[in-house]
Amino acid sequence: MSLEADLYQEIILENYRSKKNRRRIESATLQAEGANPSCGDDLELFLSVHDGIIVDAAYDGVGCSICCASANLLCDSLHGRSIGEARSILEGFKGMLLEDSVPEFADDISDLEAMQGVKHYPVRIKCALLAWNTLEGLLDGVQ
Amino acid sequence: MKQSTFYSPSSSGLDLSELRAQFPILKRSMRGKRFSYLDNSATSLKPEMVIAAEQRYYTELSANIHRGVYEFSEQATVEYDQAREKLARFVGAGRNGSIIFTKGTTESVNLVAYGWARKFLGPGDELVTTEIEHHANLVPWQEACKATGASLRFIPVDPDGSLRLDELDEVITERTKLVAVTAMSNVTGYMPDLSRIIEAAHAQGALVLVDGAQYVSHHPVNVSSLDCDFLVFSGHKMCGPTGVGVLYAKNEILEQMDPLIYGGDMVTKVRRDQAVYKPLPDKFEGGTPNIAGVLALSAAVDFLSEIGMQRIAEHEHGLLEYMVERAELVDDLVSYGPTELGVRGGIFSFNYGDVHPHDAGALLDQEGVAVRTGFHCAQPLMRVFGVTGTVRASVYLYNTTDDIDALIDGLKRIKDVFG
């Protein structure tokens, strides 16, 4: 087990560096801020939902590579999905990190599994979950 | 990265291998590597004699103080009182000041914020602090101001995190009732000229609280010649156990202050509707104190005094100089704090390229190097520096140049991952 193999894999570093979803959506229909007070990571999550479908997702803010990679993957995974599907992806992701459950993500979002190694580093789980906990708060507000 | 030797541990006269042998945890490896502990600003490691003192209380005394009439309780009481006297001598408290045991620096600050500030401050009064403080020496004052209507003012800070003391007169005025300032920044190691601040405050009739959490464990202190009104510090940063700290204050001020904790062991007479409190220092130590912790802290003071605080300070200064010189040879390393090292203790905060401090810290951990990452409970200072966090390496008496080499060499692994 090495940090490079578990945490800093190429796929995570690519998502960390990616600027694709790192932006603000001025016309977002849902928007929330999430922060980890212990480390100063601070993100804003933006969703554009039309007719129950997430047509765009983005994040902005500051965070470590794990936090930002996870946020980028989250945004990618939500494109074109319904609120219901988003809830089940969220559940799968949190289960993967918190309950050791075996993830069953659709093929087009199987990159999410790259975050699995984070569970070996308890102090970094909160980094990986920041965007997802923020998403959970947003979805809880949607009927 | 070029290797260089700017500092030899022997120049401070400390026998490092003999010293290090007294710290059991230094025999451990971390992530399979030599354990390089550079997080001393967060807490210090504990020598065998401190651990033994804590254990000895439970194996040989285990009795409450100030209550029992039996031998072990009497002995515990005597040793507890002796610890208080030892701490008083350690910080140079004369007969006009007292040592109050608390659970740490934060509680000590709160004791003054509740017992003094909330009692004596009012609208129109001002409390002066700085943007370089640890949150423990800021948040209690924010709340005290909210509760009393007093205002909070700040000594201006330069971009390098040092205080603009030439503007003291504009901030400390006849409205100032208290100045709360750190003796050493927990982010940069910067040590402001306390005498100048205390003189300016006293000239306006204001009291001064010195946050010694980072300073007392590394430098000789004499509160009598410094003439501060309050000094707060923690045991666990000075080779002592967690859960015990100190408030030193002048007796004339303590006499006027209210306790923070009310209950048993701090009263002489209790009737249905009222109670009479014990004299100093007991009125501030309600409930059973951390007896084992106080006795272990007393052992820590013996340990430090045996080495000598001046030698510890010199050793750490040598390590700081070595760290700064090695870091200067690293591309993309940005450090924070005054470049004049004479005003700094053994703390080195930096960022490496655009790598987030947590990522840097996680990779250093893989090299056996323990550093602190994040905002270090000093968010206002992070704003001054325009960063969300830093990597912080902080040294103590048992550190060697090997620890610093491990840190600097570990940066290579960060570069390999983040390019």
XYZ file of C-alpha atoms in Angstrom:
562
model
C 0.000 0.000 0.000
C 1.568 3.286 -1.012
C 0.149 6.748 -1.043
C 0.900 7.110 -4.730
C -0.985 3.858 -5.517
C -3.967 4.591 -3.266
C -4.415 8.331 -3.287
C -2.304 10.004 -5.890
C -3.157 7.838 -8.884
C -3.039 9.437 -12.292
C -6.821 9.424 -12.577
C -7.165 11.402 -9.340
C -4.415 13.849 -10.270
C -6.080 14.374 -13.687
C -9.372 15.172 -12.029
C -7.604 17.466 -9.573
C -5.969 19.430 -12.391
C -9.039 19.455 -14.620
C -10.603 22.874 -14.964
C -13.675 21.558 -16.820
C -16.043 21.604 -13.866
C -14.143 24.157 -11.837
C -16.268 27.205 -12.461
C -19.313 29.006 -11.210
C -22.707 28.538 -12.863
C -24.373 31.929 -12.589
C -27.755 30.524 -13.635
C -27.588 27.549 -11.253
C -30.917 26.418 -9.843
C -29.262 24.833 -6.812
C -26.201 26.114 -5.033
C -24.578 25.419 -1.669
C -21.316 25.941 0.163
C -19.465 23.237 2.048
C -16.451 23.591 4.305
C -14.218 21.406 6.429
C -13.512 23.673 9.371
C -10.527 21.632 10.504
C -8.529 22.112 7.297
C -9.987 25.172 5.630
C -11.226 23.382 2.516
C -14.125 25.374 1.201
C -16.216 24.571 -1.878
C -19.285 25.870 -3.584
C -21.358 23.433 -5.600
C -23.627 24.529 -8.450
C -26.348 22.455 -10.154
C -28.602 23.426 -13.034
C -31.705 21.257 -12.860
C -34.370 21.421 -15.540
C -37.418 19.169 -15.593
C -35.831 16.970 -12.937
C -32.645 16.441 -14.949
C -29.225 17.822 -13.937
C -28.076 19.548 -17.116
C -24.947 21.074 -15.635
C -22.851 20.696 -12.483
C -19.759 22.602 -11.372
C -17.748 23.533 -8.282
C -15.508 26.350 -7.208
C -13.330 26.999 -4.203
C -10.201 25.779 -2.479
C -9.236 22.309 -1.405
C -6.544 19.661 -1.504
C -6.115 17.332 -4.467
C -8.399 14.668 -2.987
C -11.125 17.197 -2.236
C -11.004 18.822 -5.686
C -10.629 15.545 -7.612
C -13.642 14.177 -5.811
C -15.645 17.326 -6.565
C -14.685 17.143 -10.229
C -15.702 13.481 -10.429
C -18.973 14.312 -8.702
C -19.805 16.974 -11.284
C -18.943 14.636 -14.163
C -21.060 11.860 -12.717
C -24.174 14.031 -12.408
C -24.370 15.360 -15.958
C -27.639 14.300 -17.571
C -28.870 12.372 -14.553
C -32.140 12.701 -12.678
C -32.340 13.789 -9.053
C -33.233 10.198 -8.161
C -30.159 8.884 -9.958
C -28.021 11.510 -8.271
C -29.271 10.288 -4.896
C -28.307 6.730 -5.692
C -24.827 7.738 -6.947
C -24.359 9.727 -3.741
C -25.406 6.742 -1.663
C -23.031 4.470 -3.585
C -20.126 6.877 -3.166
C -20.598 7.420 0.557
C -21.119 3.684 1.061
C -17.868 2.986 -0.762
C -15.871 5.233 1.605
C -17.757 4.848 4.864
C -19.216 1.344 4.862
C -16.776 -0.681 2.788
C -19.589 -1.494 0.346
C -18.597 -2.624 -3.128
C -19.406 0.170 -5.563
C -21.633 -0.552 -8.537
C -21.411 2.558 -10.640
C -22.558 2.685 -14.270
C -19.718 2.196 -16.768
C -19.602 5.867 -17.790
C -18.977 6.950 -14.199
C -16.807 4.053 -13.047
C -13.951 6.560 -12.558
C -15.589 7.262 -9.201
C -14.121 3.974 -8.022
C -10.670 5.545 -8.196
C -11.531 7.297 -4.934
C -11.859 3.968 -3.160
C -8.250 4.016 -1.893
C -9.032 7.071 0.242
C -10.750 4.833 2.777
C -7.311 3.568 3.879
C -6.492 7.116 5.020
C -9.102 8.051 7.612
C -8.062 11.696 7.869
C -8.540 12.179 4.121
C -12.062 10.696 3.926
C -13.517 14.042 4.897
C -11.601 15.622 1.994
C -13.126 13.157 -0.467
C -16.612 13.582 1.004
C -16.787 17.376 1.209
C -18.413 17.866 -2.204
C -20.668 14.860 -1.677
C -21.882 16.033 1.718
C -22.599 19.395 0.122
C -24.558 17.606 -2.623
C -26.492 15.684 0.016
C -27.571 18.941 1.620
C -28.706 20.255 -1.759
C -30.674 17.115 -2.649
C -32.294 17.008 0.787
C -33.840 20.353 -0.060
C -35.375 18.993 -3.279
C -38.773 17.342 -3.059
C 18.990 19.685 -3.881
C 22.367 20.604 -2.486
C 23.366 19.240 0.884
C 24.960 21.672 3.245
C 25.927 21.789 6.868
C 25.370 25.163 8.425
C 24.758 23.993 11.928
C 26.246 21.415 14.192
C 24.023 20.210 17.048
C 27.031 20.198 19.324
C 27.298 23.988 19.111
C 24.466 24.318 21.645
C 26.215 21.873 23.939
C 23.292 19.432 24.037
C 24.041 15.717 23.973
C 21.343 14.901 21.465
C 21.689 11.140 21.515
C 21.516 11.048 25.295
C 18.527 13.402 25.251
C 16.678 11.549 22.526
C 17.125 8.264 24.390
C 14.878 9.656 27.126
C 11.902 9.938 24.754
C 10.390 6.462 24.300
C 8.395 7.434 21.201
C 11.586 8.344 19.342
C 12.382 4.633 19.256
C 9.376 4.122 16.979
C 9.443 4.405 13.241
C 6.599 5.987 11.279
C 5.450 4.542 7.936
C 8.548 2.354 8.199
C 10.885 5.360 8.212
C 12.901 7.198 10.851
C 10.380 9.251 12.849
C 11.074 12.945 12.239
C 8.790 14.814 14.589
C 8.406 18.410 13.447
C 4.996 19.194 14.932
C 6.185 20.510 18.264
C 4.038 23.626 18.081
C 1.006 21.342 18.271
C 2.346 19.272 21.132
C 5.691 18.061 22.387
C 6.885 14.507 22.900
C 7.162 13.273 26.483
C 10.314 12.044 28.218
C 10.296 8.893 30.331
C 10.462 10.812 33.624
C 7.263 12.713 32.846
C 5.413 9.549 31.868
C 6.730 7.893 35.038
C 5.580 10.809 37.201
C 2.052 10.583 35.808
C 1.980 6.845 36.412
C 3.541 7.144 39.857
C 0.661 9.280 41.074
C -1.760 6.460 40.267
C 0.433 3.641 41.545
C 1.712 5.273 44.730
C -0.680 8.050 45.784
C -3.980 7.986 43.902
C -5.518 10.161 46.594
C -7.425 13.410 46.259
C -5.815 16.598 47.522
C -6.913 19.089 50.204
C -9.350 16.584 51.733
C -7.945 13.395 53.193
C -6.344 13.157 56.612
C -4.451 10.047 55.657
C -0.826 9.772 54.585
C -1.268 9.366 50.847
C -3.676 12.281 50.576
C -1.366 14.495 52.611
C 1.523 13.531 50.384
C -0.480 14.213 47.211
C -1.431 17.640 48.596
C 2.164 18.472 49.456
C 3.399 17.431 46.022
C 0.610 19.359 44.285
C 1.523 22.503 46.225
C 5.214 21.957 45.512
C 4.395 21.731 41.800
C 2.735 25.133 42.011
C 5.823 26.605 43.645
C 8.040 24.995 41.022
C 5.985 26.478 38.177
C 6.135 29.865 39.915
C 9.940 29.700 40.057
C 10.113 28.444 36.470
C 8.427 31.604 35.140
C 10.014 33.915 37.685
C 6.826 34.725 39.592
C 7.600 36.615 42.763
C 5.439 36.894 45.859
C 3.078 39.269 44.099
C 1.855 36.713 41.573
C 0.200 33.294 41.604
C 0.042 30.172 39.505
C -3.454 28.839 38.776
C -3.688 25.380 37.238
C -6.148 25.039 34.359
C -6.607 22.452 31.665
C -4.599 24.406 29.124
C -3.872 27.748 27.517
C -7.384 28.038 26.102
C -8.981 27.635 29.515
C -6.491 30.068 31.009
C -7.485 32.736 28.456
C -11.149 32.027 29.085
C -10.651 32.338 32.826
C -9.414 35.900 32.267
C -12.071 36.612 29.629
C -14.864 35.540 31.981
C -13.410 36.308 35.389
C -11.874 39.672 34.546
C -12.968 41.051 31.144
C -16.686 40.366 31.497
C -16.627 41.803 34.986
C -14.711 44.986 34.319
C -15.225 45.944 30.643
C -18.059 48.066 29.373
C -19.158 50.187 26.398
C -16.428 52.637 25.386
C -13.655 50.368 26.667
C -11.225 48.818 24.217
C -9.454 45.511 24.157
C -6.387 45.307 21.929
C -5.086 42.161 20.283
C -3.421 41.234 16.978
C -4.130 39.366 13.758
C -1.272 36.968 14.440
C -2.959 35.371 17.443
C -3.991 31.766 17.773
C -7.802 31.563 17.828
C -7.520 30.800 21.564
C -6.281 34.346 22.140
C -8.874 35.941 19.874
C -12.257 34.245 20.061
C -12.639 34.611 23.878
C -12.040 38.374 23.475
C -14.521 38.650 20.608
C -17.126 37.108 22.888
C -16.131 39.221 25.893
C -16.539 42.344 23.737
C -19.950 41.193 22.510
C -21.061 40.566 26.081
C -19.811 43.879 27.514
C -20.128 46.330 24.629
C -16.369 46.899 24.576
C -14.566 47.156 21.215
C -11.806 44.986 19.837
C -8.839 46.706 18.191
C -5.781 45.323 16.458
C -2.121 46.262 16.431
C -1.365 46.616 12.693
C 0.478 43.731 11.086
C 3.043 43.810 8.266
C 2.786 41.467 5.271
C 5.518 39.268 6.795
C 3.403 38.714 9.906
C 5.350 41.015 12.220
C 3.645 43.727 14.251
C 4.000 47.425 13.471
C 4.983 48.463 16.946
C 5.792 52.017 15.848
C 2.027 52.470 15.529
C 1.309 51.214 19.047
C 0.366 54.659 20.306
C -2.461 54.886 17.801
C -4.027 51.646 18.979
C -3.262 51.589 22.685
C -4.993 54.609 24.176
C -6.631 55.698 27.404
C -9.666 53.639 26.318
C -7.581 50.435 26.269
C -8.226 48.172 29.251
C -6.409 45.030 28.151
C -3.809 44.089 25.557
C -3.753 40.365 24.681
C -0.742 39.377 22.615
C 1.270 36.292 21.811
C 4.893 35.942 22.897
C 5.544 33.801 19.810
C 3.387 33.204 16.758
C 2.418 29.564 16.327
C 2.631 30.040 12.541
C 5.863 31.968 11.947
C 7.673 31.791 15.283
C 7.741 35.618 15.291
C 8.378 36.988 18.762
C 7.187 40.580 19.172
C 8.998 42.958 21.494
C 6.802 42.344 24.539
C 8.552 44.860 26.761
C 7.632 47.636 24.353
C 3.999 46.535 24.202
C 3.751 46.139 27.981
C 5.300 49.554 28.536
C 2.851 51.191 26.137
C -0.103 49.410 27.745
C 0.895 50.208 31.306
C 1.462 53.840 30.353
C -2.257 53.939 29.522
C -3.273 51.974 32.594
C -4.106 48.847 30.581
C -3.298 45.297 31.621
C -1.397 42.868 29.406
C -2.072 39.190 28.839
C 0.785 37.296 27.203
C -0.019 34.064 25.355
C 3.039 31.989 26.136
C 1.792 28.712 24.650
C 4.594 28.651 22.073
C 7.201 30.620 23.983
C 7.386 29.300 27.524
C 8.388 25.805 26.432
C 11.356 27.088 24.420
C 12.772 30.166 26.159
C 13.638 31.433 29.612
C 10.789 33.482 31.053
C 10.699 35.934 33.911
C 7.271 37.448 34.473
C 8.567 39.704 37.227
C 11.038 41.561 35.009
C 8.709 41.365 31.984
C 5.981 42.837 34.208
C 3.095 41.251 32.291
C -0.170 41.014 34.212
C -1.199 37.592 32.905
C 0.789 34.777 31.311
C -0.964 31.706 29.911
C 0.603 28.466 28.722
C 0.062 24.723 28.321
C 1.835 21.780 29.882
C 1.673 19.487 26.883
C 3.818 21.741 24.706
C 6.644 21.675 27.286
C 7.203 17.922 27.630
C 4.301 17.692 30.087
C 1.005 15.844 29.778
C -2.146 17.002 27.997
C -4.967 18.404 30.090
C -2.975 20.747 32.308
C -2.102 24.379 31.772
C -1.264 27.488 33.714
C -2.533 30.971 34.311
C -0.008 33.225 35.994
C -1.417 36.552 37.166
C -0.614 39.298 39.596
C -2.326 38.745 42.919
C -3.932 42.185 43.081
C -5.759 41.360 39.834
C -6.641 37.799 40.827
C -8.162 39.143 44.047
C -10.683 41.140 42.002
C -11.446 38.403 39.502
C -14.344 35.980 39.618
C -13.790 32.245 39.281
C -14.698 30.450 36.060
C -15.570 27.171 37.790
C -17.690 27.073 40.928
C -18.173 24.071 43.203
C -16.248 22.017 45.703
C -12.671 22.628 46.816
C -12.882 26.367 46.105
C -15.085 27.340 49.069
C -14.530 27.843 52.783
C -18.150 28.082 53.888
C -21.355 27.142 52.099
C -24.853 27.957 53.269
C -28.191 27.408 51.496
C -28.045 30.627 49.527
C -24.421 31.632 49.406
C -20.828 30.582 49.744
C -17.528 32.111 50.760
C -14.612 31.390 48.490
C -11.152 30.303 49.461
C -8.273 32.736 49.069
C -5.875 32.564 46.132
C -5.141 30.385 44.340
C -7.767 27.840 45.401
C -10.810 29.938 44.525
C -9.958 29.417 40.840
C -9.542 25.647 41.061
C -13.028 24.302 41.742
C -13.447 20.528 41.570
C -10.774 17.863 41.663
C -7.924 19.132 39.529
C -5.778 17.101 37.147
C -3.500 15.984 39.972
C -1.552 13.421 37.960
C -1.128 15.978 35.185
C 0.144 18.658 37.558
C 2.673 16.264 39.120
C 3.820 15.198 35.650
C 4.101 18.838 34.569
C 6.246 19.396 37.628
C 8.524 16.598 36.394
C 8.606 18.240 32.971
C 9.800 21.474 34.568
C 12.576 19.517 36.299
C 13.495 17.950 32.969
C 13.637 21.286 31.138
C 15.411 23.101 33.973
C 18.095 20.414 34.107
C 18.874 21.057 30.429
C 18.477 24.822 30.743
C 16.000 26.938 28.798
C 18.720 29.127 27.302
C 20.458 26.094 25.803
C 17.153 24.828 24.432
C 16.514 28.218 22.806
C 20.005 28.265 21.284
C 19.706 24.717 19.972
C 16.391 25.512 18.308
C 17.692 28.717 16.844
C 20.504 26.774 15.233
C 17.973 24.360 13.766
C 15.866 27.251 12.445
C 18.890 28.764 10.733
C 19.732 25.382 9.222
C 16.156 24.922 7.996
C 16.026 28.383 6.448
C 19.362 27.905 4.685
C 18.382 24.514 3.279
C 14.959 25.792 2.232
C 16.513 28.713 0.369
C 18.078 26.204 -2.005
C 14.703 24.696 -2.909
C 12.949 26.105 -5.980
C 9.269 26.957 -5.591
C 9.372 27.007 -1.802
C 7.710 30.061 -0.296
C 8.122 30.644 3.435
C 6.274 32.997 5.749
C 7.407 35.199 8.591
C 10.065 37.858 9.172
C 13.360 37.209 7.383
C 15.206 38.573 10.439
C 15.702 35.300 12.318
C 16.678 37.042 15.544
C 12.991 37.706 16.230
C 11.909 34.129 15.472
C 11.583 30.911 17.448
C 11.917 27.449 15.932
C 8.926 27.464 13.598
C 9.065 27.360 9.802
C 5.861 27.731 7.763
C 5.932 27.295 4.009
C 4.169 26.255 0.853
C 5.734 24.235 -1.911
C 4.761 25.268 -5.427
C 0.988 25.226 -5.768
C 0.713 21.955 -3.856
C -2.032 22.094 -1.244
C -0.545 21.847 2.272
C -2.537 18.685 3.015
C -1.132 16.922 0.001
C 2.379 18.000 0.956
C 1.853 16.838 4.549
C 0.428 13.491 3.448
C 3.468 12.785 1.274
C 5.904 13.909 3.992
C 4.142 11.504 6.348
C 5.137 8.714 3.957
C 8.729 9.737 4.588
C 8.287 9.525 8.364
C 8.083 13.295 8.697
C 5.347 14.677 10.968
C 4.360 18.256 10.125
C 1.211 20.257 10.659
C -0.784 21.445 7.672
C -3.694 23.835 7.393
C -4.419 27.213 8.939
C -3.010 26.420 12.401
C -5.942 27.987 14.294
C -4.777 31.342 12.926
C -7.144 32.212 10.096
C -6.709 36.004 10.356
C -2.941 35.565 9.796
C -3.615 33.275 6.805
C -5.592 36.152 5.300
C -2.639 38.472 5.863
C -0.475 36.010 3.920
C -3.215 35.503 1.300
C -3.186 31.727 1.665
C -5.664 29.167 2.956
C -2.982 27.235 4.772
C 0.678 26.351 5.111
C 2.913 23.428 5.948
C 4.458 24.051 9.346
C 7.618 22.468 10.719
C 8.415 23.257 14.342
C 11.382 22.026 16.346
C 12.148 21.220 19.962
C 15.104 20.223 22.074
C 15.317 16.664 20.694
C 15.283 17.555 17.011
C 18.419 17.220 14.925
C 19.498 18.323 11.486
C 18.519 14.787 10.345
C 14.874 15.709 10.939
C 15.222 18.786 8.769
C 17.092 16.852 6.100
C 14.221 14.334 6.046
C 11.781 17.198 5.532
C 13.716 18.900 2.759
C 14.557 15.612 1.048
C 10.893 14.593 1.366
C 9.939 17.527 -0.840
C 11.305 15.506 -3.751
C 8.512 12.969 -3.353
C 5.984 15.802 -3.515
C 7.612 17.051 -6.692
C 7.461 13.551 -8.205
C 3.700 13.373 -7.691
C 2.633 16.942 -8.361
C 5.381 17.899 -10.790
